[in-house]
Amino acid sequence: MSEQIPPRDTDDWSYNQILSINIANRASAFISLLGSGCIIYAILHPSKRDVKLKLMYHRLMLGLSVHDFLSSFWSFIGSWAMPEDNLHSNEMIGNYGTWDTCMAQGFFTSYGYISCTLFNAVLSLYFLLFVKYSWREAQFRKIEPYCLLCAMGIPATFSISLSFTDSYNPTIKFCWIQSYPINCEKYDEFECVRGEKGTLYQALFAICPIILSFFVILICMTSLYLHVRKIETSTEQHRFNVASSVSPISTSISRRMTNKKTKQVLKVACWYVGAFMWIWAPTVASLVLNKGFQI
């Protein structure tokens, strides 16, 4: 096997640039670990556990936090799990692992990330059903198994199937869905040793779930906002009529009161959608720009 490796955008990166990427990755993963750990502790604290776990909302939040903790932990491990004897070792820092640790890291990182995106989509659906359709716990319990199957079963199936195709391989930061040597599928003169369909699997098992979850969240939050706005408009119409017959000042005050809750819901919806975009949009953009998806 030739020791030559395909060219890639990071070939000219300095030691300090690669080190900075690794430090930034571990810093963000550590913050995520702390956040998820705090949520898990708050839900499972002995004084509140029995009460909180009676509600599907808290069970979903627990599932989301556990999977985020799992993926963040392996992301924090970073290059330490990457095999020491690989073709890109001279471009890596702190790769002390083996191919087994690389496979484990790739599996749990992929499973955790995909599961987190789908849990966010399920949560947005929960908010819509709770507010707009007045669902109660008995109704949520009927669909909860299907929600968990979507948020956990599908990512587990994806991640296990990728294990059998040798798709978990080293990148700069950690082992993930990647061809090996990196970019080998883009050049005819280089042979892929592992994961020759890495680009295709990234699109199917990473990009598609993120995009799907984004549209589910966007649709649910938009529907929720329009519902609250409609309810407020109809319930306050009589108040407007009464206020206008009294004085213009009363009319102005009443209008401001009507828009208050609508703006609050809109703000929450924007934060929810914005947070999802803030986390995942750079990942999607980076994969698309760097890979070009030449399948």
Coordinates of C-alpha atoms in Angstrom, one line a residue:
M1 CA 0.0 0.0 0.0
S2 CA 1.3 3.4 -0.9
E3 CA 2.2 5.7 1.9
Q4 CA 1.0 8.7 -0.1
I5 CA -2.2 10.3 1.1
P6 CA -4.7 12.4 -0.8
P7 CA -4.3 16.2 -0.6
R8 CA -6.7 18.1 1.7
D9 CA -7.3 21.6 2.9
T10 CA -5.5 21.2 6.2
D11 CA -2.2 20.0 4.7
D12 CA -0.7 23.5 5.2
W13 CA -1.9 23.9 8.7
S14 CA 0.8 24.6 11.3
Y15 CA 1.2 22.8 14.6
N16 CA -0.4 25.7 16.5
Q17 CA -3.5 25.7 14.2
I18 CA -4.1 22.0 14.8
L19 CA -3.5 22.5 18.5
S20 CA -6.0 25.4 18.5
I21 CA -8.7 23.2 16.9
N22 CA -8.2 20.5 19.4
I23 CA -8.3 22.9 22.4
A24 CA -11.5 24.6 21.0
N25 CA -13.1 21.2 20.5
R26 CA -12.3 20.1 24.1
A27 CA -13.4 23.4 25.5
S28 CA -16.8 23.3 23.8
A29 CA -17.2 19.7 24.8
F30 CA -16.4 20.4 28.4
I31 CA -19.0 23.2 28.6
S32 CA -21.6 20.9 27.0
L33 CA -20.7 18.2 29.6
L34 CA -21.2 20.6 32.4
G35 CA -24.6 21.8 31.0
S36 CA -25.9 18.3 30.4
G37 CA -24.6 17.1 33.7
C38 CA -26.5 19.9 35.6
I39 CA -29.7 19.1 33.8
I40 CA -29.3 15.3 34.6
Y41 CA -28.6 16.1 38.2
A42 CA -31.6 18.5 38.5
I43 CA -34.0 15.8 37.1
L44 CA -32.6 12.8 39.0
H45 CA -32.0 14.6 42.3
P46 CA -33.6 12.3 45.0
S47 CA -35.8 15.1 46.3
K48 CA -37.4 15.9 42.9
R49 CA -36.9 12.7 40.8
D50 CA -40.2 11.0 41.4
V51 CA -42.2 14.2 40.6
K52 CA -40.2 15.2 37.6
L53 CA -40.1 11.8 35.9
K54 CA -43.9 11.6 35.9
L55 CA -43.9 14.2 33.1
M56 CA -42.9 13.3 29.6
Y57 CA -41.2 16.7 29.2
H58 CA -38.7 15.9 31.9
R59 CA -38.1 12.4 30.5
L60 CA -37.4 13.8 27.1
M61 CA -35.0 16.4 28.6
L62 CA -33.3 13.6 30.5
G63 CA -32.9 11.6 27.3
L64 CA -31.6 14.6 25.4
S65 CA -29.1 15.5 28.2
V66 CA -27.8 11.9 28.6
H67 CA -27.1 11.6 24.9
D68 CA -25.5 15.0 24.8
F69 CA -23.3 14.0 27.8
L70 CA -22.3 10.8 26.0
S71 CA -21.4 12.5 22.7
S72 CA -19.7 15.4 24.5
F73 CA -17.6 13.0 26.6
W74 CA -16.2 11.3 23.5
S75 CA -15.8 14.6 21.8
F76 CA -13.7 15.8 24.8
I77 CA -11.6 12.6 24.5
G78 CA -10.9 13.9 21.0
S79 CA -7.5 12.9 19.5
W80 CA -6.6 10.8 22.4
A81 CA -8.8 8.0 21.1
M82 CA -7.4 8.1 17.5
P83 CA -5.0 5.3 16.5
E84 CA -1.3 6.0 17.0
D85 CA -0.4 4.1 13.8
N86 CA -2.4 5.8 11.1
L87 CA -1.4 7.5 7.8
H88 CA -2.2 11.0 9.2
S89 CA -0.3 10.7 12.4
N90 CA 2.1 13.5 11.5
E91 CA -0.8 15.9 11.3
M92 CA -2.3 14.9 14.6
I93 CA -1.6 15.8 18.2
G94 CA -2.0 13.4 21.1
N95 CA -3.3 10.4 19.1
Y96 CA -2.5 7.6 21.7
G97 CA -5.4 5.2 20.9
T98 CA -6.0 2.2 18.8
W99 CA -8.4 1.3 16.0
D100 CA -10.7 -0.2 18.6
T101 CA -10.9 3.1 20.6
C102 CA -11.4 4.9 17.3
M103 CA -14.3 2.7 16.5
A104 CA -15.8 3.2 19.9
Q105 CA -15.4 7.0 19.7
G106 CA -16.9 7.1 16.3
F107 CA -19.9 5.0 17.3
F108 CA -20.8 6.9 20.4
T109 CA -20.1 10.3 18.9
S110 CA -22.3 9.6 15.9
Y111 CA -25.0 8.0 18.0
G112 CA -25.1 10.8 20.5
Y113 CA -25.1 13.6 17.9
I114 CA -27.8 12.2 15.8
S115 CA -29.9 11.3 18.8
C116 CA -29.6 14.9 20.2
T117 CA -30.9 16.4 17.0
L118 CA -33.9 14.1 16.9
F119 CA -34.6 14.7 20.6
N120 CA -34.8 18.4 19.9
A121 CA -37.3 17.7 17.1
V122 CA -39.4 15.6 19.4
L123 CA -39.3 18.3 22.1
S124 CA -40.6 20.9 19.7
L125 CA -43.5 18.5 18.7
Y126 CA -44.2 18.1 22.5
F127 CA -44.5 21.9 22.9
L128 CA -46.9 22.1 20.0
L129 CA -49.1 19.3 21.2
F130 CA -49.1 20.6 24.8
V131 CA -50.0 24.3 24.0
K132 CA -52.0 24.1 20.7
Y133 CA -53.8 20.9 21.1
S134 CA -54.0 20.8 25.0
W135 CA -52.5 17.3 25.2
R136 CA -52.1 15.9 28.7
E137 CA -49.8 13.2 30.2
A138 CA -52.1 10.3 29.4
Q139 CA -52.1 11.2 25.7
F140 CA -48.3 11.8 25.7
R141 CA -47.7 8.3 27.2
K142 CA -49.4 6.7 24.2
I143 CA -46.9 8.3 21.7
E144 CA -43.9 8.3 24.0
P145 CA -42.6 4.9 22.8
Y146 CA -42.7 6.0 19.2
C147 CA -40.9 9.3 20.1
L148 CA -38.1 7.3 21.8
L149 CA -37.9 4.9 18.9
C150 CA -37.4 7.9 16.7
A151 CA -34.9 9.6 18.9
M152 CA -32.9 6.6 20.0
G153 CA -33.8 3.6 17.8
I154 CA -33.0 5.2 14.5
P155 CA -29.6 6.7 15.6
A156 CA -28.7 3.3 17.1
T157 CA -29.5 1.5 13.9
F158 CA -27.5 4.0 11.8
S159 CA -24.5 3.9 14.1
I160 CA -24.4 0.1 14.3
S161 CA -24.7 -0.2 10.6
L162 CA -21.8 2.2 10.1
S163 CA -19.7 0.0 12.4
F164 CA -19.9 -2.9 9.9
T165 CA -18.7 -0.7 7.0
D166 CA -15.5 0.5 8.8
S167 CA -16.8 4.1 8.4
Y168 CA -15.4 5.4 11.7
N169 CA -12.0 6.8 11.0
P170 CA -9.7 9.6 12.2
T171 CA -10.3 13.3 11.4
I172 CA -8.3 16.2 12.9
K173 CA -10.4 16.3 16.1
F174 CA -11.8 12.8 16.7
C175 CA -12.9 9.6 15.0
W176 CA -16.1 10.0 13.1
I177 CA -17.8 9.1 9.8
Q178 CA -14.9 9.5 7.5
S179 CA -13.1 7.8 4.6
Y180 CA -9.5 6.6 5.2
P181 CA -7.1 7.9 4.1
I182 CA -9.1 11.2 4.3
N183 CA -10.5 12.3 0.9
C184 CA -9.5 9.0 -0.8
E185 CA -12.9 8.7 -2.4
K186 CA -12.4 12.0 -4.2
Y187 CA -9.3 10.9 -6.2
D188 CA -9.1 7.9 -8.6
E189 CA -5.3 7.5 -8.0
F190 CA -5.8 6.8 -4.2
E191 CA -7.3 3.6 -2.8
C192 CA -9.6 3.8 0.2
V193 CA -8.5 1.4 2.9
R194 CA -11.5 1.9 5.1
G195 CA -14.9 3.7 4.8
E196 CA -14.8 4.3 1.0
K197 CA -18.5 5.6 1.2
G198 CA -17.7 8.0 4.0
T199 CA -19.0 11.1 2.1
L200 CA -22.2 9.3 1.2
Y201 CA -22.7 8.1 4.8
Q202 CA -22.0 11.6 6.2
A203 CA -24.8 13.0 4.0
L204 CA -27.3 10.2 4.9
F205 CA -26.6 9.7 8.6
A206 CA -25.4 13.1 9.7
I207 CA -26.6 15.9 7.4
C208 CA -30.1 14.5 6.7
P209 CA -31.1 14.1 10.3
I210 CA -30.0 17.6 11.1
I211 CA -31.9 19.1 8.2
L212 CA -35.0 17.1 9.0
S213 CA -34.9 18.1 12.7
F214 CA -34.5 21.7 11.7
F215 CA -37.6 21.7 9.5
V216 CA -39.6 19.9 12.2
I217 CA -38.6 22.5 14.8
L218 CA -39.2 25.4 12.5
I219 CA -42.7 24.1 11.5
C220 CA -43.7 23.4 15.1
M221 CA -42.5 26.7 16.5
T222 CA -44.1 28.7 13.7
S223 CA -47.4 26.8 14.2
L224 CA -47.2 27.5 17.9
Y225 CA -46.6 31.2 17.4
L226 CA -49.5 31.5 15.0
H227 CA -51.8 29.7 17.4
V228 CA -50.9 31.9 20.3
R229 CA -51.4 35.0 18.1
K230 CA -54.7 33.8 16.9
I231 CA -56.0 33.0 20.4
E232 CA -54.9 36.4 21.8
T233 CA -56.5 38.3 18.9
S234 CA -59.8 36.6 19.3
T235 CA -59.9 36.8 23.1
E236 CA -58.9 40.4 23.2
Q237 CA -61.2 41.6 20.5
H238 CA -64.0 42.3 22.9
R239 CA -61.6 44.2 25.2
F240 CA -60.6 46.4 22.3
N241 CA -64.2 47.2 21.5
V242 CA -64.9 48.1 25.1
A243 CA -61.7 50.1 25.5
S244 CA -62.3 52.1 22.3
S245 CA -65.7 53.2 23.5
V246 CA -64.1 54.5 26.7
S247 CA -61.0 56.3 25.5
P248 CA -58.2 56.1 23.0
I249 CA -55.7 55.7 25.8
S250 CA -57.4 52.5 27.0
T251 CA -57.4 51.2 23.4
S252 CA -53.6 51.7 23.2
I253 CA -53.0 50.0 26.6
S254 CA -55.2 47.1 25.6
R255 CA -53.3 46.6 22.3
R256 CA -50.0 46.5 24.1
M257 CA -51.4 43.8 26.5
T258 CA -52.6 41.8 23.5
N259 CA -49.2 41.7 21.8
K260 CA -47.2 40.9 25.0
K261 CA -47.7 37.2 25.1
T262 CA -47.5 36.9 21.4
K263 CA -44.1 38.5 21.5
Q264 CA -43.0 36.3 24.4
V265 CA -43.9 33.1 22.4
L266 CA -42.2 34.5 19.3
K267 CA -39.1 35.2 21.4
V268 CA -39.0 31.7 22.8
A269 CA -39.5 30.2 19.4
C270 CA -36.7 32.3 17.9
W271 CA -34.4 31.3 20.7
Y272 CA -35.2 27.6 20.2
V273 CA -34.7 27.7 16.4
G274 CA -31.7 30.0 16.7
A275 CA -30.0 27.8 19.2
F276 CA -30.4 24.8 17.0
M277 CA -29.0 26.7 14.0
W278 CA -26.2 28.1 16.1
I279 CA -25.0 24.6 17.0
W280 CA -25.6 22.7 13.8
A281 CA -25.4 25.1 10.9
P282 CA -21.6 25.5 11.1
T283 CA -21.3 21.7 11.1
V284 CA -23.5 21.3 8.0
A285 CA -21.8 24.1 6.2
S286 CA -18.3 22.8 7.0
L287 CA -19.2 19.3 5.7
V288 CA -20.8 20.6 2.5
L289 CA -18.0 23.1 1.7
N290 CA -15.1 20.7 2.6
K291 CA -16.5 17.6 0.9
G292 CA -18.6 19.0 -1.9
F293 CA -20.5 15.7 -1.6
Q294 CA -18.9 14.2 -4.7
I295 CA -20.8 11.0 -4.3

